[in-house]
Tab-separated table of C-alpha atoms in Angstrom:
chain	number	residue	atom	x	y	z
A	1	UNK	CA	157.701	176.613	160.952
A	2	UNK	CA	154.592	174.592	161.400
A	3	UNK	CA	151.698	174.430	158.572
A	4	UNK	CA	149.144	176.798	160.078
A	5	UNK	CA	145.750	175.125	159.963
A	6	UNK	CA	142.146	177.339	159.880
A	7	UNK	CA	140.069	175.559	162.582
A	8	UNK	CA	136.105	175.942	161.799
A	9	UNK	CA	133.995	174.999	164.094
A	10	UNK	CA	131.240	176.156	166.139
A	11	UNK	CA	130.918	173.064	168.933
A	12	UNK	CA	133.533	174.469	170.740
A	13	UNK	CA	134.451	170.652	172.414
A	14	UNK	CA	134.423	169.246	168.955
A	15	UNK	CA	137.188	172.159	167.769
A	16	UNK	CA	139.130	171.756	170.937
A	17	UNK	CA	139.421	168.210	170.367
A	18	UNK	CA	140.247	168.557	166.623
A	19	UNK	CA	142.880	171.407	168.006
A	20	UNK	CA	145.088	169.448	170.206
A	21	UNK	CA	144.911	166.292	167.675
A	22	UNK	CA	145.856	168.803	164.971
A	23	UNK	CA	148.796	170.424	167.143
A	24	UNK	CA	150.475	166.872	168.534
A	25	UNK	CA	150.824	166.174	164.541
A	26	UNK	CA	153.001	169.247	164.351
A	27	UNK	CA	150.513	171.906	163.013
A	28	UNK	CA	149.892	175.288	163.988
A	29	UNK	CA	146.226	175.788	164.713
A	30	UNK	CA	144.038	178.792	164.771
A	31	UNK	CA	140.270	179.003	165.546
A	32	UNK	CA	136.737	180.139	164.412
A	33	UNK	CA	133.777	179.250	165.502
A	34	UNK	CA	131.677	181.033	162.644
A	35	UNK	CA	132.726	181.976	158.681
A	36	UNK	CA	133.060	185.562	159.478
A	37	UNK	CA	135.534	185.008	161.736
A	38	UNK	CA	137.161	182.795	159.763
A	39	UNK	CA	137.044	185.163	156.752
A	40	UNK	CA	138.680	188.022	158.921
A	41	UNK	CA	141.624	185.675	159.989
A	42	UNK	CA	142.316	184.338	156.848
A	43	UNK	CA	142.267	188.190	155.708
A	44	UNK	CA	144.610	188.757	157.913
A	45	UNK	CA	146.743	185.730	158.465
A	46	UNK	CA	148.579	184.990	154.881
A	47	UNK	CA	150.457	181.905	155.870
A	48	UNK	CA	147.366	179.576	156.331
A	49	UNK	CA	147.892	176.374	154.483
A	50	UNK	CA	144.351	174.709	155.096
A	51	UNK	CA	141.013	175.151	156.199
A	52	UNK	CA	139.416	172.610	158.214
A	53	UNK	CA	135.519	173.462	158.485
A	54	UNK	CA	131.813	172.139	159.264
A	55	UNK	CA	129.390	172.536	157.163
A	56	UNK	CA	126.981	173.715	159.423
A	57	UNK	CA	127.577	176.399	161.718
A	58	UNK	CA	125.521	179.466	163.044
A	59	UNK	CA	125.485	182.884	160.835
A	60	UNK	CA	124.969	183.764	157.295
A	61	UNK	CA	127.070	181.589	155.676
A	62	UNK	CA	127.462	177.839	155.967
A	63	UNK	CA	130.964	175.771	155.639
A	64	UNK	CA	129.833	175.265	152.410
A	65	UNK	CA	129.689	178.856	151.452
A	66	UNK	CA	133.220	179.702	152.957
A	67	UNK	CA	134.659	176.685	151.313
A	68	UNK	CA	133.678	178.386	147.890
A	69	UNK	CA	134.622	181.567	149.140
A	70	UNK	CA	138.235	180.563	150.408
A	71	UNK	CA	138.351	178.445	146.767
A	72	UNK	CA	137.441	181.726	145.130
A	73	UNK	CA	140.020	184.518	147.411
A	74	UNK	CA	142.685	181.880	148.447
A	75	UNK	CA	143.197	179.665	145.693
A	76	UNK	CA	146.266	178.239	147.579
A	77	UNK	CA	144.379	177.162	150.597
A	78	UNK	CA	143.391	173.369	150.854
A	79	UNK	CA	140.103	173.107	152.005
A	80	UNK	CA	138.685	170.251	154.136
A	81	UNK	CA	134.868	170.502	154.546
A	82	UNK	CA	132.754	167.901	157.514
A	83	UNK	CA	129.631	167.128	158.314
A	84	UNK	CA	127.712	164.795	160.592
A	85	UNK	CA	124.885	164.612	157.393
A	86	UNK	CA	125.780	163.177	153.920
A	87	UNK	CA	128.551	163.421	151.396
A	88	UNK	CA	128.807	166.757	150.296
A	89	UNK	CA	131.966	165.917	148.319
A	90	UNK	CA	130.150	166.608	145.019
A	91	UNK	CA	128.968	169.746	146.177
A	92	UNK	CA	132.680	171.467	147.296
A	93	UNK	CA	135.108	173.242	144.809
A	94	UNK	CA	137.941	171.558	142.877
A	95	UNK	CA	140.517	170.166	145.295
A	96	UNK	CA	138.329	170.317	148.350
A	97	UNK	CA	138.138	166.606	150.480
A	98	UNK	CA	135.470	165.662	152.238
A	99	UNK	CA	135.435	163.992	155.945
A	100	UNK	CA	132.264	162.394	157.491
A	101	UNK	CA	131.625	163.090	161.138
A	102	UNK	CA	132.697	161.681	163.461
A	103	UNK	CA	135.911	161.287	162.494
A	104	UNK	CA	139.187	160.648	164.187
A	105	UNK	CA	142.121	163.393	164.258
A	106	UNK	CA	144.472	161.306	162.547
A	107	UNK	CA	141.695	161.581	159.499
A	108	UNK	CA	142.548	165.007	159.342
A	109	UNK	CA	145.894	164.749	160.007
A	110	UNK	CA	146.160	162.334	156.979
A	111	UNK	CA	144.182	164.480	154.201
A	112	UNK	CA	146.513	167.391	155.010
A	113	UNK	CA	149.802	165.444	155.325
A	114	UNK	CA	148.850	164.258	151.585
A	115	UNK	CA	147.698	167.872	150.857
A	116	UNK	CA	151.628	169.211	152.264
A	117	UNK	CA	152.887	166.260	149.894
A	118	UNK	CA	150.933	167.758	146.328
């Protein structure tokens, strides 16, 4: 069975994109386009290895605030965080990684083939 992969993203070109680059490296994919929907998947959804989200993104709570969250609920769950603005790796929980946008789907697919390999 494929690593299923949390998909956050709310420029819905940018997710498909990241999407189809994540499913041609052999991961499951599933998509949100806010944190509350990504909350109520991942409440629902046990089996998600990694969450892949933007920092910024409309509603309540950023990417930032769902990484903690997810860090804080789903301690199992890698979390990748992006942004188009600065580093924010100082910023994320323990384990988190960082990718600058733009970035290229093999990026992604790289941080969570060495995340499978831990």
């Amino acid at each position: 069975m494929a690593p299923l992969v949390l998909l956050v993203e709310d420029e819905i070109l940018v997710r498909l994109t990241a999407a189809v680059g994540l499913e041609e490296a052999g991961f499951a994919v599933l998509e949100a386009d806010d944190a509350a929907q990504a909350l109520d998947l991942l409440s629902r959804h046990d089996d998600i290895f990694a969450v892949f989200t933007d920092v910024n993104m409309p509603g309540s709570l950023d990417g930032i605030d769902l990484a903690q969250l997810v860090h804080d609920r789903w301690p199992q769950v890698r979390i990748l965080v992006t942004t188009g603005g600065a580093d924010l790796s100082g910023g994320l929980p323990d384990g988190s990684e960082f990718l600058a946008k733009p970035y290229h789907a093999e990026q992604i697919v790289s941080c969570l083939r060495r995340a499978l390999a831990a």
